[in-house]
Short mmCIF file of C-alpha atoms and ligand atoms in Angstrom, two decimals:
data_model
loop_
_atom_site.label_atom_id
_atom_site.label_comp_id
_atom_site.label_asym_id
_atom_site.label_seq_id
_atom_site.Cartn_x
_atom_site.Cartn_y
_atom_site.Cartn_z
CA MET A 1 142.21 77.91 100.92
CA THR A 2 142.35 74.16 101.37
CA GLN A 3 146.06 73.55 101.88
CA SER A 4 147.13 71.68 105.00
CA LYS A 5 149.31 74.43 106.49
CA ILE A 6 148.82 78.18 106.17
CA THR A 7 151.73 80.51 106.77
CA VAL A 8 150.62 83.91 108.04
CA GLY A 9 153.34 86.56 107.88
CA ILE A 10 153.56 89.74 109.92
CA LEU A 11 155.58 92.52 108.37
CA ALA A 12 158.15 93.07 111.11
CA LEU A 13 160.06 96.16 109.98
CA GLN A 14 158.74 98.62 112.58
CA GLY A 15 155.72 99.07 114.84
CA ALA A 16 153.41 96.71 116.72
CA PHE A 17 154.25 93.46 114.92
CA LEU A 18 154.89 91.39 118.04
CA GLU A 19 151.45 92.17 119.49
CA HIS A 20 149.82 91.00 116.25
CA LYS A 21 151.82 87.80 116.35
CA LEU A 22 150.67 87.04 119.91
CA HIS A 23 147.05 87.84 119.01
CA LEU A 24 147.09 85.58 115.96
CA GLN A 25 148.64 82.76 117.99
CA LYS A 26 146.01 83.24 120.71
CA ALA A 27 143.16 83.37 118.16
CA VAL A 28 144.30 80.04 116.73
CA ARG A 29 144.84 78.49 120.17
CA HIS A 30 141.35 79.49 121.32
CA ALA A 31 139.50 78.39 118.17
CA SER A 32 136.23 76.55 118.82
CA PRO A 33 136.98 72.83 118.90
CA GLY A 34 136.32 71.20 115.55
CA SER A 35 136.00 74.53 113.67
CA LEU A 36 137.96 75.09 110.47
CA LEU A 37 140.20 77.44 112.39
CA ASP A 38 140.88 74.69 114.89
CA THR A 39 141.60 71.97 112.34
CA THR A 40 143.82 74.08 110.07
CA LYS A 41 147.52 74.20 110.87
CA PHE A 42 148.87 77.74 110.98
CA GLU A 43 152.42 78.98 111.13
CA ILE A 44 152.74 82.61 112.23
CA VAL A 45 156.04 84.14 111.11
CA GLU A 46 157.76 87.53 111.10
CA VAL A 47 158.56 88.85 107.63
CA ARG A 48 161.65 90.99 106.99
CA THR A 49 162.90 89.75 103.62
CA PRO A 50 161.44 89.06 100.15
CA GLU A 51 162.13 85.34 100.70
CA GLN A 52 160.09 85.29 103.91
CA LEU A 53 157.29 87.17 102.14
CA ALA A 54 157.31 84.68 99.28
CA ALA A 55 156.77 81.87 101.81
CA ALA A 56 153.68 83.56 103.31
CA ASP A 57 150.09 82.81 102.29
CA ALA A 58 148.68 85.89 104.05
CA LEU A 59 150.14 89.00 105.69
CA VAL A 60 149.46 91.52 108.46
CA ILE A 61 150.97 95.01 108.13
CA PRO A 62 151.02 96.51 111.63
CA GLY A 63 150.54 100.02 112.94
CA GLY A 64 153.57 102.14 113.65
CA GLU A 65 154.93 104.86 111.43
CA SER A 66 153.96 104.43 107.81
CA THR A 67 156.84 106.56 106.52
CA ALA A 68 159.37 104.45 108.42
CA ILE A 69 157.76 101.16 107.34
CA SER A 70 157.73 102.17 103.67
CA LEU A 71 161.33 103.44 103.82
CA ILE A 72 162.61 100.24 105.43
CA ALA A 73 160.52 98.15 103.01
CA GLU A 74 162.12 99.96 100.10
CA ARG A 75 165.64 99.47 101.49
CA SER A 76 164.92 95.80 102.17
CA GLY A 77 163.76 95.25 98.58
CA LEU A 78 160.24 94.52 99.85
CA LEU A 79 158.18 97.32 98.34
CA GLU A 80 157.63 95.78 94.90
CA PRO A 81 157.17 92.24 96.31
CA LEU A 82 154.56 93.67 98.73
CA ARG A 83 152.69 95.29 95.82
CA GLN A 84 152.82 92.02 93.94
CA PHE A 85 151.60 90.08 97.01
CA ALA A 86 148.58 92.31 97.65
CA ARG A 87 147.62 93.52 94.18
CA VAL A 88 148.69 90.89 91.68
CA ASP A 89 148.81 87.63 93.63
CA ARG A 90 145.85 88.92 95.68
CA LYS A 91 146.79 87.09 98.82
CA PRO A 92 144.94 88.08 102.01
CA VAL A 93 146.48 91.19 103.60
CA TRP A 94 145.34 93.12 106.68
CA GLY A 95 146.73 96.57 107.43
CA THR A 96 146.13 98.25 110.80
CA CYS A 97 146.61 102.01 111.19
CA ALA A 98 149.94 102.70 109.42
CA GLY A 99 149.29 99.42 107.57
CA LEU A 100 145.94 100.76 106.32
CA ILE A 101 147.70 103.90 105.06
CA LEU A 102 150.24 101.83 103.14
CA LEU A 103 147.54 99.66 101.55
CA SER A 104 145.51 102.67 100.34
CA ASP A 105 145.79 103.76 96.72
CA GLU A 106 145.98 107.36 97.92
CA ALA A 107 146.91 109.00 101.24
CA SER A 108 147.45 112.52 102.45
CA LYS A 109 151.18 113.25 102.36
CA ALA A 110 153.41 112.83 105.38
CA ARG A 111 154.78 116.20 106.53
CA LYS A 112 158.27 115.28 105.46
CA GLY A 113 157.07 113.53 102.30
CA GLY A 114 159.03 110.64 100.88
CA GLN A 115 156.36 108.03 101.55
CA GLU A 116 155.70 105.26 99.04
CA LEU A 117 152.40 103.38 99.19
CA ILE A 118 151.83 99.70 98.49
CA GLY A 119 148.27 100.42 97.34
CA GLY A 120 145.49 97.98 96.51
CA LEU A 121 142.53 99.44 98.42
CA HIS A 122 140.74 101.90 96.18
CA VAL A 123 140.42 104.52 98.91
CA ARG A 124 142.02 107.78 99.97
CA CYS A 125 143.21 107.76 103.54
CA GLN A 126 143.73 110.81 105.66
CA ARG A 127 146.70 110.37 107.97
CA ASN A 128 146.56 111.60 111.59
CA HIS A 129 142.90 112.47 111.13
CA PHE A 130 142.22 112.94 114.84
CA GLY A 131 145.41 114.86 115.60
CA ARG A 132 148.41 114.05 117.73
CA GLN A 133 149.29 111.23 120.09
CA THR A 134 147.57 113.07 122.97
CA GLU A 135 144.33 112.95 121.01
CA SER A 136 144.34 109.16 121.06
CA PHE A 137 141.03 107.65 122.15
CA GLU A 138 139.09 104.42 122.56
CA CYS A 139 135.52 103.58 121.62
CA ASP A 140 133.17 100.64 121.11
CA LEU A 141 132.76 99.72 117.46
CA ALA A 142 130.15 97.81 115.54
CA LEU A 143 131.94 94.93 113.82
CA PRO A 144 130.44 92.00 111.92
CA PHE A 145 131.00 89.46 114.70
CA VAL A 146 129.56 91.61 117.50
CA GLY A 147 125.97 90.44 117.89
CA ASP A 148 123.40 91.75 120.40
CA ASP A 149 124.48 89.11 122.86
CA GLU A 150 128.22 89.76 122.47
CA PRO A 151 130.37 92.23 124.39
CA PRO A 152 131.27 95.32 122.33
CA PHE A 153 134.65 95.57 120.61
CA ARG A 154 136.83 98.23 122.21
CA ALA A 155 138.96 99.92 119.54
CA VAL A 156 142.12 101.92 120.28
CA PHE A 157 142.90 104.86 117.97
CA ILE A 158 146.45 106.28 118.06
CA ARG A 159 147.26 109.05 115.56
CA ALA A 160 144.84 107.14 113.44
CA PRO A 161 143.95 107.62 109.78
CA ILE A 162 140.43 107.40 108.42
CA VAL A 163 139.18 106.46 104.98
CA GLU A 164 138.01 109.83 103.69
CA LYS A 165 136.97 108.74 100.21
CA VAL A 166 136.19 105.60 98.29
CA LEU A 167 137.89 106.13 94.91
CA THR A 168 136.50 105.47 91.47
CA GLY A 169 138.48 104.59 88.36
CA ALA A 170 138.14 108.24 87.27
CA ASP A 171 139.67 109.46 90.56
CA LEU A 172 142.65 107.19 90.05
CA THR A 173 143.38 108.38 86.53
CA ALA A 174 142.87 112.10 87.33
CA ASP A 175 145.94 114.19 88.23
CA VAL A 176 147.01 113.57 91.78
CA ALA A 177 146.52 116.51 94.19
CA ASN A 178 149.63 118.22 95.63
CA ASP A 179 148.99 117.12 99.18
CA VAL A 180 148.26 113.51 98.25
CA VAL A 181 150.54 110.58 97.46
CA ARG A 182 149.30 107.83 95.12
CA ALA A 183 150.49 104.25 94.74
CA PRO A 184 151.98 103.54 91.31
CA LYS A 185 149.90 101.74 88.74
CA LEU A 186 150.87 98.12 88.16
CA ASP A 187 150.50 96.81 84.63
CA ALA A 188 149.79 93.30 85.88
CA GLU A 189 146.60 94.37 87.70
CA ALA A 190 145.31 96.80 85.03
CA ASP A 191 142.39 94.73 83.81
CA ASP A 192 141.42 93.67 87.27
CA TYR A 193 140.31 97.08 88.43
CA LYS A 194 136.80 97.18 89.99
CA THR A 195 136.58 93.42 90.37
CA ALA A 196 135.97 93.65 94.10
CA PRO A 197 133.62 96.25 95.61
CA ILE A 198 134.70 98.22 98.68
CA GLU A 199 132.81 97.09 101.76
CA VAL A 200 132.61 99.50 104.65
CA ILE A 201 133.03 97.16 107.62
CA SER A 202 132.80 99.80 110.38
CA SER A 203 132.36 103.53 110.95
CA LEU A 204 132.64 105.64 114.10
CA PRO A 205 129.41 105.58 116.14
CA SER A 206 127.46 108.77 116.73
CA THR A 207 128.04 108.48 120.47
CA GLN A 208 131.75 108.98 120.01
CA GLY A 209 131.75 112.80 119.88
CA LYS A 210 134.27 112.65 117.04
CA GLU A 211 132.95 112.78 113.50
CA ALA A 212 130.28 110.10 113.55
CA GLY A 213 130.30 108.11 110.35
CA ASP A 214 134.05 108.33 109.72
CA ILE A 215 135.05 105.08 108.03
CA VAL A 216 137.47 103.08 110.19
CA ALA A 217 137.38 99.57 108.67
CA VAL A 218 137.11 98.59 105.00
CA ARG A 219 137.54 95.47 102.95
CA GLN A 220 138.07 95.10 99.23
CA GLY A 221 138.40 91.49 98.18
CA ASN A 222 141.63 90.14 99.65
CA ILE A 223 142.57 93.41 101.39
CA PHE A 224 141.26 94.44 104.81
CA GLY A 225 142.18 97.69 106.55
CA THR A 226 141.43 99.11 110.00
CA SER A 227 142.27 102.56 111.39
CA PHE A 228 142.59 101.29 114.94
CA HIS A 229 144.87 98.90 116.84
CA PRO A 230 143.03 95.63 117.64
CA GLU A 231 146.29 94.11 118.84
CA LEU A 232 146.49 96.50 121.81
CA THR A 233 143.45 95.15 123.67
CA PRO A 234 143.15 91.59 125.02
CA ASP A 235 140.25 90.89 122.61
CA VAL A 236 141.31 88.55 119.78
CA ARG A 237 137.92 88.41 118.05
CA LEU A 238 138.97 90.59 115.10
CA HIS A 239 142.09 88.48 114.51
CA ARG A 240 139.92 85.38 114.64
CA TRP A 241 137.41 86.96 112.22
CA TRP A 242 140.18 87.90 109.78
CA LEU A 243 141.69 84.39 109.82
CA GLN A 244 138.30 82.80 109.42
CA GLU A 245 136.74 85.24 106.97
CA CYS A 246 139.58 86.62 104.88
CA VAL A 247 142.32 83.97 105.13
CA LEU A 248 140.26 80.80 105.21
CA GLY A 249 137.51 82.55 103.24
CA ARG A 250 134.50 80.82 104.66
CA GLY A 251 132.30 83.79 103.91
CA GLU A 252 130.50 83.69 107.24
CA SER A 253 130.63 86.64 109.59
CA ARG A 254 129.75 84.93 112.85
CA ILE A 255 132.32 82.51 114.20
N1 LIG B 1 149.27 104.19 115.14
C1 LIG B 1 149.68 104.34 113.91
O1 LIG B 1 149.97 103.38 113.17
C2 LIG B 1 149.87 105.74 113.49
C3 LIG B 1 150.07 105.92 112.01
C4 LIG B 1 150.83 107.20 111.77
N2 LIG B 1 150.05 108.34 112.11
C5 LIG B 1 151.28 107.26 110.32
O2 LIG B 1 150.96 108.14 109.63
O3 LIG B 1 151.97 106.39 109.88
#
């Protein structure tokens, strides 16, 4: 993107949107002097209406409760515009936790059902993979910007999903399983399928004592998803990476 001002929206219907806003503001404020991040003008705004979404160049979908977020999005007339934003316009979108669930093409069903997905990431997500709130945990994760000389990134998992399967075109045209919800197909993106490969950005380390190797961060083209809550620790490096890598698209991992 080369425009003079970039508007980054945060879907502010439910969940941890304020924390993301503060992290994005801090990431911009603390950019290395003279870097692209430093010289670009950002506006960080809360998004609650289709008009506000239309004014955004990029979007964060926070953690919270994916069923509630999708229900409010539907009632606010945002569900279809969100699908268009992520899947047809292909603007940069980052979903954390509940946001990752909503951006997945398939997810295990919520107990009470009724959840609509935005879709876009060709993955199947398993909701609440690690169990209840009391099973929340933290661990150090390998992320692209954490070099040998950098402090580790502490990730917070709260009723977190994982990516249990990377989907193929055949998976997405097969009948959908009973316990799975699938995002609707969009005619406008039909020919685009497979254009961007899924990149596994991070998996749980073997030291964690959970299931080592569980995928907790993925990127497919313009869409980035993380199982954990990077906005709940003081570390803004992942927000800075996303702005630099996915929004400004410089294609360099180290910043
Ligand atoms: N921290 C979170 O965002 C939890 C997500 C929640 N388990 C859901 O299914 O929506």
